[in-house]
mmCIF file of C-alpha atoms and ligand atoms in Angstrom:
data_model
loop_
_atom_site.group_PDB
_atom_site.id
_atom_site.type_symbol
_atom_site.label_atom_id
_atom_site.label_comp_id
_atom_site.label_asym_id
_atom_site.label_seq_id
_atom_site.Cartn_x
_atom_site.Cartn_y
_atom_site.Cartn_z
ATOM 1 C CA MET A 284 -8.303 -13.595 -5.835
ATOM 2 C CA ASP A 285 -10.334 -12.869 -8.911
ATOM 3 C CA GLN A 286 -8.098 -13.579 -11.906
ATOM 4 C CA SER A 287 -9.344 -10.496 -13.721
ATOM 5 C CA ARG A 288 -7.459 -8.301 -11.251
ATOM 6 C CA THR A 289 -3.666 -8.362 -11.572
ATOM 7 C CA ARG A 290 -2.103 -9.164 -8.230
ATOM 8 C CA LEU A 291 0.044 -6.418 -6.726
ATOM 9 C CA VAL A 292 2.730 -6.920 -4.073
ATOM 10 C CA MET A 293 4.163 -3.702 -2.717
ATOM 11 C CA GLY A 294 6.980 -3.172 -0.252
ATOM 12 C CA ASN A 295 6.834 -0.362 2.287
ATOM 13 C CA TRP A 296 10.380 0.247 3.440
ATOM 14 C CA LYS A 297 9.192 2.775 6.071
ATOM 15 C CA MET A 298 12.137 4.714 7.563
ATOM 16 C CA HIS A 299 14.729 2.041 6.858
ATOM 17 C CA GLY A 300 17.736 1.900 4.581
ATOM 18 C CA SER A 301 20.817 3.765 3.476
ATOM 19 C CA LEU A 302 22.424 4.198 0.084
ATOM 20 C CA ALA A 303 24.586 1.149 0.772
ATOM 21 C CA GLU A 304 21.826 -1.045 2.231
ATOM 22 C CA ASN A 305 19.440 -0.117 -0.545
ATOM 23 C CA THR A 306 21.966 -1.073 -3.185
ATOM 24 C CA VAL A 307 22.119 -4.589 -1.740
ATOM 25 C CA LEU A 308 18.330 -4.841 -1.502
ATOM 26 C CA LEU A 309 17.656 -3.426 -4.985
ATOM 27 C CA ASP A 310 20.326 -5.636 -6.549
ATOM 28 C CA GLY A 311 18.734 -8.642 -4.860
ATOM 29 C CA LEU A 312 15.281 -7.693 -6.135
ATOM 30 C CA LEU A 313 16.551 -7.221 -9.680
ATOM 31 C CA ALA A 314 18.447 -10.503 -9.609
ATOM 32 C CA GLY A 315 15.326 -12.441 -8.645
ATOM 33 C CA ALA A 316 12.615 -10.439 -10.395
ATOM 34 C CA ALA A 317 12.333 -12.864 -13.296
ATOM 35 C CA ARG A 318 10.843 -15.568 -11.100
ATOM 36 C CA VAL A 319 7.830 -13.399 -10.287
ATOM 37 C CA GLN A 320 5.376 -13.945 -13.096
ATOM 38 C CA GLY A 321 2.016 -12.293 -13.525
ATOM 39 C CA THR A 322 2.224 -10.228 -10.328
ATOM 40 C CA GLN A 323 3.011 -6.511 -10.271
ATOM 41 C CA VAL A 324 5.785 -5.641 -7.823
ATOM 42 C CA ALA A 325 6.811 -2.259 -6.431
ATOM 43 C CA VAL A 326 8.690 -0.740 -3.499
ATOM 44 C CA CYS A 327 7.795 2.451 -1.613
ATOM 45 C CA VAL A 328 11.027 4.033 -0.458
ATOM 46 C CA PRO A 329 11.905 7.044 1.727
ATOM 47 C CA PHE A 330 11.938 10.311 -0.244
ATOM 48 C CA PRO A 331 15.739 10.766 -0.311
ATOM 49 C CA TYR A 332 16.131 7.414 -2.038
ATOM 50 C CA LEU A 333 13.671 7.956 -4.884
ATOM 51 C CA ALA A 334 16.499 8.875 -7.245
ATOM 52 C CA GLN A 335 18.385 5.745 -6.254
ATOM 53 C CA ALA A 336 15.304 3.582 -6.729
ATOM 54 C CA ARG A 337 14.611 5.115 -10.097
ATOM 55 C CA GLN A 338 18.168 4.624 -11.295
ATOM 56 C CA ALA A 339 18.204 0.998 -10.192
ATOM 57 C CA LEU A 340 14.712 -0.013 -11.272
ATOM 58 C CA VAL A 341 14.022 1.921 -14.466
ATOM 59 C CA GLY A 342 13.431 -0.515 -17.308
ATOM 60 C CA SER A 343 12.899 -3.403 -14.855
ATOM 61 C CA PRO A 344 9.579 -5.062 -13.999
ATOM 62 C CA ILE A 345 9.739 -3.538 -10.497
ATOM 63 C CA GLY A 346 8.034 -0.209 -9.890
ATOM 64 C CA TRP A 347 8.810 2.359 -7.217
ATOM 65 C CA GLY A 348 6.766 4.681 -5.097
ATOM 66 C CA ALA A 349 6.716 7.062 -2.148
ATOM 67 C CA GLN A 350 5.243 6.723 1.318
ATOM 68 C CA ASP A 351 3.451 10.057 1.573
ATOM 69 C CA ILE A 352 2.476 13.097 -0.503
ATOM 70 C CA SER A 353 1.439 16.673 0.178
ATOM 71 C CA THR A 354 -2.132 17.760 -0.447
ATOM 72 C CA HIS A 355 -0.704 21.057 -1.773
ATOM 73 C CA GLU A 356 0.684 21.726 -5.221
ATOM 74 C CA ARG A 357 3.488 24.085 -4.176
ATOM 75 C CA GLY A 358 4.298 26.839 -1.738
ATOM 76 C CA ALA A 359 5.256 27.517 1.866
ATOM 77 C CA TYR A 360 4.869 23.986 3.209
ATOM 78 C CA THR A 361 8.230 23.225 4.772
ATOM 79 C CA GLY A 362 9.090 19.566 4.714
ATOM 80 C CA GLU A 363 6.298 18.574 2.353
ATOM 81 C CA VAL A 364 6.772 16.829 -0.991
ATOM 82 C CA SER A 365 4.364 17.522 -3.843
ATOM 83 C CA ALA A 366 2.851 15.194 -6.417
ATOM 84 C CA ALA A 367 4.770 16.937 -9.200
ATOM 85 C CA MET A 368 8.041 16.346 -7.350
ATOM 86 C CA LEU A 369 7.249 12.654 -7.071
ATOM 87 C CA ALA A 370 6.349 12.545 -10.756
ATOM 88 C CA ASP A 371 9.770 14.069 -11.495
ATOM 89 C CA PHE A 372 11.294 10.901 -10.077
ATOM 90 C CA GLY A 373 9.191 8.563 -12.184
ATOM 91 C CA VAL A 374 7.114 7.469 -9.216
ATOM 92 C CA SER A 375 4.088 5.287 -10.056
ATOM 93 C CA TRP A 376 2.679 4.685 -6.572
ATOM 94 C CA VAL A 377 2.204 6.600 -3.362
ATOM 95 C CA LEU A 378 0.949 5.397 -0.003
ATOM 96 C CA CYS A 379 -1.775 7.648 1.406
ATOM 97 C CA GLY A 380 -2.879 7.508 5.019
ATOM 98 C CA HIS A 381 -0.728 4.663 6.276
ATOM 99 C CA SER A 382 -1.802 3.972 9.866
ATOM 100 C CA GLU A 383 1.525 5.325 11.129
ATOM 101 C CA ARG A 384 0.755 8.645 9.391
ATOM 102 C CA ARG A 385 -2.762 8.656 10.806
ATOM 103 C CA ALA A 386 -1.620 7.805 14.345
ATOM 104 C CA LEU A 387 1.662 9.712 14.588
ATOM 105 C CA HIS A 388 0.906 12.682 12.331
ATOM 106 C CA GLY A 389 -2.808 13.132 12.900
ATOM 107 C CA GLU A 390 -3.835 12.595 9.289
ATOM 108 C CA THR A 391 -7.602 12.603 8.983
ATOM 109 C CA SER A 392 -9.604 10.547 6.508
ATOM 110 C CA ARG A 393 -10.479 13.744 4.670
ATOM 111 C CA GLN A 394 -6.798 14.699 4.317
ATOM 112 C CA VAL A 395 -5.994 11.185 3.147
ATOM 113 C CA ALA A 396 -8.596 11.519 0.385
ATOM 114 C CA GLU A 397 -7.085 14.918 -0.536
ATOM 115 C CA LYS A 398 -3.700 13.213 -0.814
ATOM 116 C CA ALA A 399 -5.219 10.644 -3.139
ATOM 117 C CA VAL A 400 -6.625 13.469 -5.276
ATOM 118 C CA ALA A 401 -3.204 15.177 -5.396
ATOM 119 C CA ALA A 402 -1.590 11.915 -6.501
ATOM 120 C CA LEU A 403 -4.189 11.212 -9.173
ATOM 121 C CA GLY A 404 -3.785 14.738 -10.520
ATOM 122 C CA ALA A 405 -0.138 13.983 -11.293
ATOM 123 C CA GLY A 406 -0.866 10.578 -12.791
ATOM 124 C CA LEU A 407 0.306 8.632 -9.733
ATOM 125 C CA ALA A 408 -1.663 5.726 -8.302
ATOM 126 C CA PRO A 409 -2.577 6.249 -4.635
ATOM 127 C CA VAL A 410 -2.556 3.275 -2.301
ATOM 128 C CA VAL A 411 -5.065 4.347 0.327
ATOM 129 C CA CYS A 412 -4.502 2.552 3.628
ATOM 130 C CA VAL A 413 -7.311 1.772 6.049
ATOM 131 C CA GLY A 414 -7.544 -0.399 9.128
ATOM 132 C CA GLU A 415 -8.840 -0.681 12.652
ATOM 133 C CA THR A 416 -6.984 -0.825 15.962
ATOM 134 C CA LEU A 417 -7.317 -3.768 18.320
ATOM 135 C CA ALA A 418 -9.548 -1.654 20.581
ATOM 136 C CA ASP A 419 -11.821 -0.924 17.602
ATOM 137 C CA ARG A 420 -11.996 -4.621 16.742
ATOM 138 C CA ASP A 421 -12.631 -5.697 20.316
ATOM 139 C CA ALA A 422 -15.437 -3.131 20.520
ATOM 140 C CA GLY A 423 -17.015 -4.626 17.397
ATOM 141 C CA GLN A 424 -16.290 -1.454 15.468
ATOM 142 C CA ALA A 425 -13.845 -2.604 12.816
ATOM 143 C CA GLU A 426 -16.312 -2.140 9.964
ATOM 144 C CA SER A 427 -17.620 1.223 11.112
ATOM 145 C CA ILE A 428 -14.061 2.567 11.480
ATOM 146 C CA ILE A 429 -13.133 1.327 8.032
ATOM 147 C CA ALA A 430 -16.333 2.750 6.576
ATOM 148 C CA GLU A 431 -15.470 6.139 8.098
ATOM 149 C CA GLN A 432 -11.931 5.963 6.678
ATOM 150 C CA LEU A 433 -13.216 4.954 3.246
ATOM 151 C CA ALA A 434 -16.107 7.426 2.963
ATOM 152 C CA PRO A 435 -14.206 10.462 1.592
ATOM 153 C CA VAL A 436 -12.311 8.200 -0.802
ATOM 154 C CA LEU A 437 -15.478 6.534 -2.087
ATOM 155 C CA ALA A 438 -16.920 10.001 -2.611
ATOM 156 C CA LEU A 439 -14.213 10.658 -5.225
ATOM 157 C CA GLY A 440 -16.284 8.567 -7.610
ATOM 158 C CA ALA A 441 -15.851 5.571 -9.872
ATOM 159 C CA ASP A 442 -13.252 7.096 -12.225
ATOM 160 C CA ALA A 443 -10.904 7.939 -9.367
ATOM 161 C CA LEU A 444 -11.548 4.638 -7.602
ATOM 162 C CA ALA A 445 -10.620 2.721 -10.739
ATOM 163 C CA ARG A 446 -7.188 4.378 -10.671
ATOM 164 C CA LEU A 447 -6.317 3.771 -7.034
ATOM 165 C CA VAL A 448 -5.650 0.828 -4.751
ATOM 166 C CA ILE A 449 -6.969 0.210 -1.240
ATOM 167 C CA ALA A 450 -4.771 -1.466 1.366
ATOM 168 C CA TYR A 451 -6.462 -3.007 4.393
ATOM 169 C CA GLU A 452 -3.971 -3.086 7.243
ATOM 170 C CA PRO A 453 -5.338 -3.935 10.672
ATOM 171 C CA VAL A 454 -3.208 -1.827 13.022
ATOM 172 C CA TRP A 455 -2.902 -4.742 15.451
ATOM 173 C CA ALA A 456 -1.221 -6.842 12.757
ATOM 174 C CA ILE A 457 1.380 -4.294 11.638
ATOM 175 C CA GLY A 458 4.898 -5.163 12.723
ATOM 176 C CA THR A 459 3.548 -7.409 15.463
ATOM 177 C CA GLY A 460 4.005 -10.800 13.830
ATOM 178 C CA ARG A 461 0.284 -11.279 14.413
ATOM 179 C CA THR A 462 -1.266 -11.602 10.966
ATOM 180 C CA ALA A 463 -5.012 -11.538 10.529
ATOM 181 C CA THR A 464 -6.164 -15.033 9.661
ATOM 182 C CA PRO A 465 -7.117 -15.450 6.002
ATOM 183 C CA ASP A 466 -10.777 -15.621 7.085
ATOM 184 C CA GLN A 467 -10.528 -12.466 9.194
ATOM 185 C CA ALA A 468 -8.836 -10.610 6.364
ATOM 186 C CA GLN A 469 -11.269 -11.896 3.737
ATOM 187 C CA ALA A 470 -14.251 -10.769 5.812
ATOM 188 C CA VAL A 471 -12.990 -7.182 5.830
ATOM 189 C CA HIS A 472 -11.909 -7.333 2.188
ATOM 190 C CA ALA A 473 -15.409 -8.478 1.233
ATOM 191 C CA PHE A 474 -16.824 -5.543 3.187
ATOM 192 C CA ILE A 475 -14.508 -3.137 1.334
ATOM 193 C CA ARG A 476 -15.291 -4.820 -1.997
ATOM 194 C CA ALA A 477 -19.014 -4.364 -1.404
ATOM 195 C CA ALA A 478 -18.501 -0.655 -0.698
ATOM 196 C CA LEU A 479 -16.386 -0.267 -3.841
ATOM 197 C CA THR A 480 -18.983 -2.141 -5.896
ATOM 198 C CA ARG A 481 -21.732 0.164 -4.650
ATOM 199 C CA HIS A 482 -19.610 3.022 -5.991
ATOM 200 C CA GLY A 483 -19.090 1.427 -9.392
ATOM 201 C CA ALA A 484 -15.553 0.253 -8.671
ATOM 202 C CA GLY A 485 -15.788 -3.444 -7.874
ATOM 203 C CA GLN A 486 -12.555 -4.142 -9.743
ATOM 204 C CA THR A 487 -10.398 -1.816 -7.624
ATOM 205 C CA ARG A 488 -7.616 -3.828 -6.068
ATOM 206 C CA VAL A 489 -7.630 -4.364 -2.320
ATOM 207 C CA LEU A 490 -4.307 -5.354 -0.749
ATOM 208 C CA TYR A 491 -3.827 -6.900 2.679
ATOM 209 C CA GLY A 492 -1.048 -5.663 4.967
ATOM 210 C CA GLY A 493 0.155 -6.612 8.432
ATOM 211 C CA SER A 494 2.921 -9.141 9.111
ATOM 212 C CA VAL A 495 2.737 -10.672 5.639
ATOM 213 C CA LYS A 496 5.539 -13.192 5.115
ATOM 214 C CA ALA A 497 6.356 -15.808 2.506
ATOM 215 C CA ALA A 498 4.925 -18.409 4.893
ATOM 216 C CA ASN A 499 1.437 -16.860 5.048
ATOM 217 C CA ALA A 500 1.184 -15.130 1.655
ATOM 218 C CA ALA A 501 -0.320 -18.000 -0.322
ATOM 219 C CA SER A 502 -3.165 -18.576 2.140
ATOM 220 C CA LEU A 503 -3.984 -14.857 2.107
ATOM 221 C CA PHE A 504 -3.808 -14.687 -1.685
ATOM 222 C CA ALA A 505 -6.185 -17.649 -1.903
ATOM 223 C CA GLN A 506 -8.990 -15.435 -0.599
ATOM 224 C CA PRO A 507 -11.327 -14.164 -3.299
ATOM 225 C CA ASP A 508 -11.109 -10.489 -2.352
ATOM 226 C CA ILE A 509 -7.400 -10.242 -1.496
ATOM 227 C CA ASP A 510 -5.550 -8.907 -4.532
ATOM 228 C CA GLY A 511 -2.060 -8.749 -3.120
ATOM 229 C CA ALA A 512 -0.098 -7.408 -0.184
ATOM 230 C CA LEU A 513 1.484 -4.322 1.309
ATOM 231 C CA VAL A 514 4.582 -5.622 3.044
ATOM 232 C CA GLY A 515 6.664 -3.850 5.696
ATOM 233 C CA GLY A 516 9.371 -5.759 7.561
ATOM 234 C CA ALA A 517 9.543 -8.648 5.110
ATOM 235 C CA ALA A 518 10.128 -6.223 2.232
ATOM 236 C CA LEU A 519 13.578 -5.393 3.608
ATOM 237 C CA VAL A 520 14.954 -8.810 2.645
ATOM 238 C CA ALA A 521 15.004 -9.360 -1.120
ATOM 239 C CA GLU A 522 14.573 -13.125 -1.003
ATOM 240 C CA GLU A 523 11.642 -13.011 1.423
ATOM 241 C CA PHE A 524 9.908 -10.213 -0.477
ATOM 242 C CA LEU A 525 10.283 -12.013 -3.802
ATOM 243 C CA ASN A 526 8.988 -15.213 -2.219
ATOM 244 C CA ILE A 527 5.862 -13.309 -1.180
ATOM 245 C CA ALA A 528 5.494 -11.879 -4.690
ATOM 246 C CA ALA A 529 5.978 -15.343 -6.194
ATOM 247 C CA ALA A 530 3.524 -17.047 -3.816
ATOM 248 C CA VAL A 531 0.575 -18.442 -5.657
ATOM 249 C CA ALA A 532 -2.596 -19.560 -4.045
HETATM 250 P P1 PGA B 74 4.546 -5.196 8.427
HETATM 251 O O1 PGA B 74 4.090 -3.717 7.974
HETATM 252 O O2 PGA B 74 4.515 -6.050 7.176
HETATM 253 O O3 PGA B 74 5.934 -5.009 8.973
HETATM 254 O O4 PGA B 74 3.568 -5.657 9.443
HETATM 255 C C1 PGA B 74 3.094 -3.534 7.013
HETATM 256 C C2 PGA B 74 2.840 -2.056 6.815
HETATM 257 O O5 PGA B 74 2.835 -1.300 7.802
HETATM 258 O O6 PGA B 74 2.627 -1.606 5.667
#
């Protein structure tokens, strides 16, 4: 990666954990945090555990975030969680448009951009997820799908783009053990970087996600346009997650 961009390694716990399990994981992260130097680290936890994450991590080098956010400020939106509510829990980061939200909850690219706007309005940093399915890739449409997903986010302008993060997660690599090769990932990251640069935001960080492990992190991080990782399964084991965060290219 470009040294002028601070590397960011973020865990996405998805719908895993319990108060007891999280205590073990958070204690493990805190115990080993000192060996991660020069890389920002954060975990995105399920909503009910934001208070637990805040209590454990406040004052530590590890940040915490949420996995989704409402586009609305307040009102009759049963089950939704607003930006202000997340800010109440000291949240720094929020995932927007993870592929599981797009696929299972019908989130459109426009809604994802609205979520990013809601997050930015409360001073939170959105991590906007994009990525193609295997069918898209096989049809030679990876770039056009990603361009469509990015378009409403790019339209937010350079100031907003400078305050958010993009995560490229090929759907076929998520939870499958099948990571994109460093070259495959770099090709898409370069495509995203070019789009960001055209919109005055060439320094926006672009994370890679999809079966990232300690064993493949360094080769991914060696790519010039990969600024870190969004990590699912491997973020549930403190040692493995810290090894990813500590991996240097
Ligand atoms: P994975 O998930 O690391 O388990 O593939 C990544 C993600 O979905 O963010």
